[in-house]
Coordinates of C-alpha atoms in Angstrom, one line a residue:
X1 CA 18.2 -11.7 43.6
X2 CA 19.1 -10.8 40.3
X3 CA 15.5 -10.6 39.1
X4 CA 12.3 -9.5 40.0
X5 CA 8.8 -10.6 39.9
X6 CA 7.2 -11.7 36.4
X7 CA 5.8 -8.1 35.0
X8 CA 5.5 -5.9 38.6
X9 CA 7.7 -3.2 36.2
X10 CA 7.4 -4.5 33.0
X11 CA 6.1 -1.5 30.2
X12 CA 2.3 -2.1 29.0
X13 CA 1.8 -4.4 26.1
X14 CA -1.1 -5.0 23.3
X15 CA -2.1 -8.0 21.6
X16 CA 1.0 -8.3 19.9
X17 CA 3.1 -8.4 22.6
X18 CA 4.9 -5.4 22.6
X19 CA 5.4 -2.8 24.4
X20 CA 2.8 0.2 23.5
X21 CA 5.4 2.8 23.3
X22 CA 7.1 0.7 20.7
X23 CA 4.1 -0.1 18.8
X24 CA 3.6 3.7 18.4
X25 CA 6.4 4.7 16.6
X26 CA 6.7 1.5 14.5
X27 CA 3.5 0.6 13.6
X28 CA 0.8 1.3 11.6
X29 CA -1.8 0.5 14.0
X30 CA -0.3 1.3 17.4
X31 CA -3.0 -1.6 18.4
X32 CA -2.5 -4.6 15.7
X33 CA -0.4 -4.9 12.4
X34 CA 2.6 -5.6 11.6
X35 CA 6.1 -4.0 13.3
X36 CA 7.4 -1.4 10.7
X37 CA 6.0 1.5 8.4
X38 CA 4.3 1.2 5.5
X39 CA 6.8 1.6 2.3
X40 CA 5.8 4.2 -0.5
X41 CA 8.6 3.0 -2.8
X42 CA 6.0 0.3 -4.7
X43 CA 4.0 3.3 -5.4
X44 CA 6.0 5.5 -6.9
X45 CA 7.5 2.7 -9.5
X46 CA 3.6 1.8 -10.0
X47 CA 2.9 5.6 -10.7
X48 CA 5.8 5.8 -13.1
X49 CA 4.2 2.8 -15.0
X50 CA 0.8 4.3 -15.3
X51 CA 2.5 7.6 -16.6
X52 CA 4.3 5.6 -19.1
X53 CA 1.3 3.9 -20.0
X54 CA -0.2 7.4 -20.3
X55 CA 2.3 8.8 -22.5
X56 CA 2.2 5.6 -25.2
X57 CA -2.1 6.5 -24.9
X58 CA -1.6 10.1 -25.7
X59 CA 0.7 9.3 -28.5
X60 CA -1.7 7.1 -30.2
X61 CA -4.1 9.3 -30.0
X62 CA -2.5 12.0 -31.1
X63 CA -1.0 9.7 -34.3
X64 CA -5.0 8.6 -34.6
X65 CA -6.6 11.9 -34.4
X66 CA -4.5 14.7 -33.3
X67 CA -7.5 17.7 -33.6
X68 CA -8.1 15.5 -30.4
X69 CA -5.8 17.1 -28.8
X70 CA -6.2 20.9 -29.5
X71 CA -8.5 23.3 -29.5
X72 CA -12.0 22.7 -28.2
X73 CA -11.7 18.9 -28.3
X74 CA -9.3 19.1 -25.8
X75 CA -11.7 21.3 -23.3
X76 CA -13.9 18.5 -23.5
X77 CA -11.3 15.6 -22.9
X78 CA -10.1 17.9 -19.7
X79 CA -13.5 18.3 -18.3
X80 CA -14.4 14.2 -18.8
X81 CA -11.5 13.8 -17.1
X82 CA -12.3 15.7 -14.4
X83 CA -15.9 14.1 -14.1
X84 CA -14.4 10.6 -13.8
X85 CA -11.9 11.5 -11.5
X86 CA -14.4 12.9 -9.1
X87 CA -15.7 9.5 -9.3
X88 CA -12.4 7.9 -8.8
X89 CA -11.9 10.2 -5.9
X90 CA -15.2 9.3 -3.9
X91 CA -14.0 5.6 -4.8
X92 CA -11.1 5.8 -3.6
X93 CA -11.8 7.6 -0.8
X94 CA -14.3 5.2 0.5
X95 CA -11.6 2.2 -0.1
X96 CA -9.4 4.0 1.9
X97 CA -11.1 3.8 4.7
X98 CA -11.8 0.2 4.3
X99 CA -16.1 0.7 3.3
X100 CA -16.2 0.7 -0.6
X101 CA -19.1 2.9 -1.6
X102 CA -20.8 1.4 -5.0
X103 CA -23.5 3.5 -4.8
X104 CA -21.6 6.5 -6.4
X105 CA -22.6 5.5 -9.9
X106 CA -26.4 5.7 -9.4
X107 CA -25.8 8.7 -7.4
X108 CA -23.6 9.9 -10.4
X109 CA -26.1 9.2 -12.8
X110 CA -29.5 10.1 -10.3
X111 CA -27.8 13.6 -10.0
X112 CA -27.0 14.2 -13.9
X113 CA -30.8 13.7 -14.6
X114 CA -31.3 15.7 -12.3
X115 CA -29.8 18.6 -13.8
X116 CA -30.6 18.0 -16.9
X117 CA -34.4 18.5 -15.8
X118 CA -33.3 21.3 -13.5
X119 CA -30.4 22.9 -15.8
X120 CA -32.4 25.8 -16.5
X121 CA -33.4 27.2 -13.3
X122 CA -29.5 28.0 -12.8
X123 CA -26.4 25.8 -11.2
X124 CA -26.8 27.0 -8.2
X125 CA -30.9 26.5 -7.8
X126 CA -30.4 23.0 -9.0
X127 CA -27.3 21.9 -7.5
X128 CA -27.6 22.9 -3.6
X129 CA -30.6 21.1 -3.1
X130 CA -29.0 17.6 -4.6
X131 CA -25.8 18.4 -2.2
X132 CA -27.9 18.4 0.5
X133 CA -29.9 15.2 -0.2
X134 CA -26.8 14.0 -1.3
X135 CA -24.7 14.8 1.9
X136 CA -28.2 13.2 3.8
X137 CA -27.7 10.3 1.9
X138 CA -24.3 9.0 2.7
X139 CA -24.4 9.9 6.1
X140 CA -27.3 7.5 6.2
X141 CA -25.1 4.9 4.7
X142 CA -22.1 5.9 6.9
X143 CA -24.7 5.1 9.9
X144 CA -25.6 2.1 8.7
X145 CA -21.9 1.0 7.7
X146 CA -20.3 2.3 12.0
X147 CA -23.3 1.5 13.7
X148 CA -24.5 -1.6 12.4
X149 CA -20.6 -2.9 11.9
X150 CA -21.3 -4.0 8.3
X151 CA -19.2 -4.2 5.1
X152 CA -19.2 -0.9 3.2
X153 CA -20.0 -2.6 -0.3
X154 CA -23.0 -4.2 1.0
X155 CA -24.7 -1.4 3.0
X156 CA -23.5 1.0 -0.3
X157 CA -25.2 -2.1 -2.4
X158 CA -28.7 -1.5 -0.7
X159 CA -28.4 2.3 -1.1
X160 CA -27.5 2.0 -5.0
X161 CA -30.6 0.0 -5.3
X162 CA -33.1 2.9 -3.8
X163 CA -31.5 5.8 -6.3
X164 CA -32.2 2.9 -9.3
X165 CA -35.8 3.3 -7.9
X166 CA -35.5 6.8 -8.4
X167 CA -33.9 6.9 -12.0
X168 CA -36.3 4.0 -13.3
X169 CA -39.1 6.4 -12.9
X170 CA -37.7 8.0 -16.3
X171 CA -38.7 6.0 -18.9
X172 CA -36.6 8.3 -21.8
X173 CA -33.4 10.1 -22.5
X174 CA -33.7 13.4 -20.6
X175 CA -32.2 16.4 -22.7
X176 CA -30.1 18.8 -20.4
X177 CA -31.4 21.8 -20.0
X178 CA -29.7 25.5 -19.5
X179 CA -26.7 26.7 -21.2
X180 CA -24.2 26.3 -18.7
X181 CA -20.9 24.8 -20.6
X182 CA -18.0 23.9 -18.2
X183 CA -15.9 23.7 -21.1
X184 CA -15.3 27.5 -20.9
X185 CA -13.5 26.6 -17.7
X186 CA -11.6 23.6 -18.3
X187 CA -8.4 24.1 -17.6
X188 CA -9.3 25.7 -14.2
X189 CA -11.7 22.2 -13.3
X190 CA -8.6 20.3 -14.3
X191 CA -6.1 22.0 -12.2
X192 CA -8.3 21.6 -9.2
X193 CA -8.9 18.0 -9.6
X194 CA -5.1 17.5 -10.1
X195 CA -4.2 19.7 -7.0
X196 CA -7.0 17.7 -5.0
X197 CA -5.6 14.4 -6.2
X198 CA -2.3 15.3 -5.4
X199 CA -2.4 16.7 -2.0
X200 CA -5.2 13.7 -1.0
X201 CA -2.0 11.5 -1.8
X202 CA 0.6 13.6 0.1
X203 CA -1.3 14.0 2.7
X204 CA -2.7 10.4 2.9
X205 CA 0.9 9.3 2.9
X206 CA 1.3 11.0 6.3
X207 CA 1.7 8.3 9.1
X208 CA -0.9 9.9 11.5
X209 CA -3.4 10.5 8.5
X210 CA -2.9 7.0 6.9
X211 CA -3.3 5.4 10.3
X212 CA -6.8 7.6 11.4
X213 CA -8.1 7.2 7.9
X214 CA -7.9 3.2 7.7
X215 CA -8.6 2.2 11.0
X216 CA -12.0 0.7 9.8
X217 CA -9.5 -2.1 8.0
X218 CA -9.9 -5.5 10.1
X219 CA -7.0 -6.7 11.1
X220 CA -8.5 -10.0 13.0
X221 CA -11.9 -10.7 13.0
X222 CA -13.5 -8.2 10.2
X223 CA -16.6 -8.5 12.4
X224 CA -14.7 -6.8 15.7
X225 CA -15.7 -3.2 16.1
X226 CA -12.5 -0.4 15.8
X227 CA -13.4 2.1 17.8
X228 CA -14.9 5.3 17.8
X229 CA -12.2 7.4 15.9
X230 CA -12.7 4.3 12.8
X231 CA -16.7 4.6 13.0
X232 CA -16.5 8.4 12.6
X233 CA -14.0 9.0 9.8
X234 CA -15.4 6.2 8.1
X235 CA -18.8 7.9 8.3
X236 CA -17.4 11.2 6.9
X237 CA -15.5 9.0 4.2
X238 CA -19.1 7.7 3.1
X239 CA -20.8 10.9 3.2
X240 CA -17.9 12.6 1.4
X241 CA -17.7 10.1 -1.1
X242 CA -21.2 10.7 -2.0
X243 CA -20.8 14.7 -2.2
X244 CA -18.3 13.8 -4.6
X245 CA -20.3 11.3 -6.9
X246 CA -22.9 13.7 -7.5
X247 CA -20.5 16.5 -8.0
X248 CA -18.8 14.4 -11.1
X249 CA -22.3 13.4 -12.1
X250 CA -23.4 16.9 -12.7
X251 CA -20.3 17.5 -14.6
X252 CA -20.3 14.3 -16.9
X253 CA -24.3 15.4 -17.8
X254 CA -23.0 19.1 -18.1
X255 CA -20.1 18.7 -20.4
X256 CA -22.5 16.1 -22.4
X257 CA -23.8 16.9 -26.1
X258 CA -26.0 13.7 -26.4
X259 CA -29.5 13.2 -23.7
X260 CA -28.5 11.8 -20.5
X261 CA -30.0 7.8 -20.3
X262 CA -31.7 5.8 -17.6
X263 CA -30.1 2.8 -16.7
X264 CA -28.7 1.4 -13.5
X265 CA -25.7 3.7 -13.1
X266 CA -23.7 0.4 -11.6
X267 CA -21.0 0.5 -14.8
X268 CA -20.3 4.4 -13.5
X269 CA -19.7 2.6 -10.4
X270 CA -17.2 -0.2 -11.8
X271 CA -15.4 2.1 -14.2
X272 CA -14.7 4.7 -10.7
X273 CA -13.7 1.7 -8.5
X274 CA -11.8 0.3 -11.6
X275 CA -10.0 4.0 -11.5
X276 CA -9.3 3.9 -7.9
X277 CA -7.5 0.1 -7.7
X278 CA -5.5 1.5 -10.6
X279 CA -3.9 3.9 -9.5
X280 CA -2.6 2.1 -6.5
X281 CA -5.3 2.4 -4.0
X282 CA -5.6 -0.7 -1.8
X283 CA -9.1 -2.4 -1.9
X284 CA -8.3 -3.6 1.6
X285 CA -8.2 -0.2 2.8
X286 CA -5.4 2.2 4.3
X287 CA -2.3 1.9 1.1
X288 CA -2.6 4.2 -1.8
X289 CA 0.0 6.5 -3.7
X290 CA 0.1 10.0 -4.4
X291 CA -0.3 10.7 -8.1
X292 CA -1.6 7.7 -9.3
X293 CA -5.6 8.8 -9.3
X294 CA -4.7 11.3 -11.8
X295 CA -2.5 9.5 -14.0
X296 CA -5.3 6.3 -14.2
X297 CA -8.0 8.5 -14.5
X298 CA -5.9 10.4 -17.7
X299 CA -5.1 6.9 -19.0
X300 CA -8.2 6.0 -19.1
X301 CA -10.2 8.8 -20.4
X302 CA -7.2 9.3 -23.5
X303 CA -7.9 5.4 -24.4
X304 CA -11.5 6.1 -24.5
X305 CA -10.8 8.7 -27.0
X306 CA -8.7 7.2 -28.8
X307 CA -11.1 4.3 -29.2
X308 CA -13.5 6.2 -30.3
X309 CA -11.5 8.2 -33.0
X310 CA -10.6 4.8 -34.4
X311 CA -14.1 3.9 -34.8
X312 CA -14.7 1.2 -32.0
X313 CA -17.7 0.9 -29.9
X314 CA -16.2 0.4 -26.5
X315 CA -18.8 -0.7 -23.3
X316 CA -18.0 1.1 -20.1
X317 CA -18.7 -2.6 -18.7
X318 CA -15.8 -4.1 -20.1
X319 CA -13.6 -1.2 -19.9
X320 CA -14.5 -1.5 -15.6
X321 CA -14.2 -4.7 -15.9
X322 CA -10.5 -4.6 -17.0
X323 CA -9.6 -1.9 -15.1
X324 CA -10.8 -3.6 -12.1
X325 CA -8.7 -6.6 -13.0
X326 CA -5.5 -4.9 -13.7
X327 CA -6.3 -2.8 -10.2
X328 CA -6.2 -6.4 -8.3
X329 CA -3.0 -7.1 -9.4
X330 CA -1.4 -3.3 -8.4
X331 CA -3.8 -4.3 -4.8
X332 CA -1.7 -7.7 -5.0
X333 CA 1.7 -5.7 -5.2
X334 CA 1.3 -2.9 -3.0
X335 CA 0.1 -5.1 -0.1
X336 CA 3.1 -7.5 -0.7
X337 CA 5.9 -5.1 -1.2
X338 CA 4.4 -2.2 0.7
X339 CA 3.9 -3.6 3.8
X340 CA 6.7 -3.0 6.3
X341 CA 9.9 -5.2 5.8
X342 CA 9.8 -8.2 8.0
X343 CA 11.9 -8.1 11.3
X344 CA 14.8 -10.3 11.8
X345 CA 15.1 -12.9 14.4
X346 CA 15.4 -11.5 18.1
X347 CA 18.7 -11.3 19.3
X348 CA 19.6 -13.8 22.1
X349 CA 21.6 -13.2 24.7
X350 CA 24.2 -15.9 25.3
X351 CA 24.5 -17.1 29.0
X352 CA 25.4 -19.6 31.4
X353 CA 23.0 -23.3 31.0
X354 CA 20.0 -23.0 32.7
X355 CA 19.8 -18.6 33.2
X356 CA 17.1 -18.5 30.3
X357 CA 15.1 -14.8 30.3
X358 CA 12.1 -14.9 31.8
X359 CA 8.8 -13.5 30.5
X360 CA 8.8 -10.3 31.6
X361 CA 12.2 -9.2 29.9
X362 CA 14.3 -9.5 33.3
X363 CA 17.4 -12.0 33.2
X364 CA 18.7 -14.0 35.9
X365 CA 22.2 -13.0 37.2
X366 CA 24.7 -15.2 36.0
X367 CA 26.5 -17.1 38.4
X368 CA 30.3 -17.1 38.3
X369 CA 32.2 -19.5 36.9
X370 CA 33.3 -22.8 38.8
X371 CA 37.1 -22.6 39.4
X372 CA 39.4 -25.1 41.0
X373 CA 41.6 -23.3 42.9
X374 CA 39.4 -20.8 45.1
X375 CA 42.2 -18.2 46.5
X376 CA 42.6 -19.0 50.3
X377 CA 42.5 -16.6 53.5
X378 CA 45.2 -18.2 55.2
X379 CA 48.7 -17.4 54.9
X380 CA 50.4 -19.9 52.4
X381 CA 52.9 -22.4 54.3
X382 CA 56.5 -21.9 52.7
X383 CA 58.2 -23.9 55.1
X384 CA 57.9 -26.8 57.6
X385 CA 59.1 -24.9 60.7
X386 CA 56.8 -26.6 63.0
X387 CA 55.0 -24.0 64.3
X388 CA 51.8 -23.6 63.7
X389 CA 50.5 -21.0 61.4
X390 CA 48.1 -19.2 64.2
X391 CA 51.1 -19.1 66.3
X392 CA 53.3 -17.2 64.3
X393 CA 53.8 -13.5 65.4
X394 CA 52.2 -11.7 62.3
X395 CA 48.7 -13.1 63.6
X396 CA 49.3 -11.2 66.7
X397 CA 48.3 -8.0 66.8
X398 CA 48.9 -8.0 71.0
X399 CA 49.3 -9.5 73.7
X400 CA 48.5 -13.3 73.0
X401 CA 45.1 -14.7 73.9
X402 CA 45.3 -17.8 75.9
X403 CA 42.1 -19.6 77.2
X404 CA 41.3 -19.1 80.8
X405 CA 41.3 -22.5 83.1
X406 CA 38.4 -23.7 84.3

């Protein structure tokens, strides 16, 4: 036969029917997705945008007030850069893996009181034991997130609402205390951040790294567990996330000349997420670009700046707010032209009516084509000599056979 049975030797397949060892070099999610790798091309033209935009913001500002940009002024620009983007990092982190955390502006804000009140027994006295609680803290929410298979933005939601317990118990401004200045140091914080923005992106644009680090993203039913691999890493993304909001909130209250304030802490959280969608980061999870945290997190920081040396009184609300909405549409793009290019029709192999493949990927054996003259195994006849054609002498290859009488 020219086939066999219906998948005795056919290669494994997943849901999307086909074969695994396929799915592993072209897909994203050896499991699900879509056939094709992820394209970093939208990013790159989206992270030349934001440092154009970055360039026109530093002009203006420099036009506006250019002592801004020397000098000690600049020390302290560098250094609120660097507290943001530590915000923008544990934001983006956490969207990565497909769980936004929006408790890292009450934990941003819960830590800065915190060393304000604590300043003065020394950084490291009153920073380890907030890293600890800290790292305690979003491994509780990580738990909660894996085990209980629930979106990350309302388990995170929850958490933000206990640490607003915590910072409502201070009822006034709290003056920081201790002499430490970070703006000696600035331009060391700022080319840490940078090289951990950076590499995060390279190395999040690695196939294997992008695939283990959004596997939490649904690609069916968003209530369907992903594994175990997902559950974990998007544990560590939570807890890590949280590290880092505290970090940037002990730097924001550090490198501040004014009291630190009670209040919610929820704006810290829109202006971090805000951050994160705009430089790139998907807020389904998984896409993001390599330099673009660094360059939003510059942009926005300069126009801050530069609001303020004009005179305006700008609300961290509305400058979220916008950034959120501008990071939508950058979500919009990168998930239409980043995903992988759609495949072309599958080839068909032409054939004879009615040998169609058959499920398994085996084809029938064509059957030859019908002729009208099928070539003959007799001698051809030239001549009517009357003798038959068996009779004739080249049929004898001995004596004659003759039929014995009866």
């Amino acid at each position: 036969m020219g086939y066999d049975e219906t998948g005795r030797f056919a290669p494994a397949e997943t849901a999307s029917g086909v074969p695994a060892a396929v799915l592993e070099n072209v897909f994203d999610d050896p499991s699900h997705g879509e056939p094709g790798r992820d394209r970093i091309a939208v990013h790159v033209i989206w992270e030349i945008l934001l440092l154009a935009a970055l360039v026109a913001a530093a002009w203006l500002l420099w036009r506006e007030d250019s002592d801004a940009l020397r000098g000690g002024a600049l020390k302290t620009l560098l250094v609120d850069v660097v507290g943001l983007g530590l915000l923008a990092l544990a934001a983006g982190l956490s969207l990565r893996a497909a769980a936004v955390n929006l408790a890292i502006g009450p934990v941003a804000l819960a830590a800065a009181l915190h060393f304000a009140e604590q300043g003065d027994r020394g950084v490291r006295e009153a920073l380890l034991p907030a890293l600890g609680i800290a790292a305690l803290g979003g491994l509780a929410l990580g738990l909660v997130v894996v085990v209980l298979h629930v979106p990350g933005w309302a388990a995170s939601l929850a958490g933000a609402a206990g640490v607003i317990v915590y910072i409502e118990r201070r009822t006034a401004p709290v003056a920081v205390q201790g002499g430490h200045d970070p703006r000696s140091t600035a331009l060391y914080l700022f080319v840490g951040f940078a090289a951990v923005a950076v590499l995060g992106g390279l190395f999040g644009a690695i196939k294997p790294v992008r695939r283990l680090v959004g596997r939490f993203r649904p690609v069916g039913d968003p209530a369907r567990r992903r594994g175990a691999a997902a559950a974990t890493v998007t544990a560590l993304a939570l807890t890590g996330s949280t590290v880092l909001a505290l970090l940037g909130g002990v730097l924001i209250a550090a490198n501040s000349t004014v009291p630190v304030v009670p209040s919610s802490g929820l704006d810290w959280s829109l202006l971090a997420v805000g951050a994160a969608l705009l430089a790139g980061t998907s807020a389904y999870g998984r896409r993001g670009g390599i330099f673009g945290t660094l360059f939003a997190v510059a942009l926005v920081e300069v126009f801050l700046t530069w609001a303020a040396a004009r005179g305006w009184t700008v609300n961290r609300w509305a400058v979220g707010g916008a950034t959120v909405g501008v990071g939508l549409l950058a979500t919009r793009l990168v998930e239409t032209l980043g995903r992988p290019r759609p495949a072309g029709p599958p080839a068909v192999e032409v054939g004879p009516p009615g040998d169609g493949s058959i499920s398994s990927g085996w084809a029938m054996t064509p059957r030859p084509e019908p002729t009208d003259t099928w070539p003959s195994v007799l001698p051809v006849r030239t001549n009517d000599t009357g003798v038959e054609t068996w009779d004739t002498p080249r049929w004898e290859t001995g004596q004659r056979w003759e039929p014995e009488d009866r």
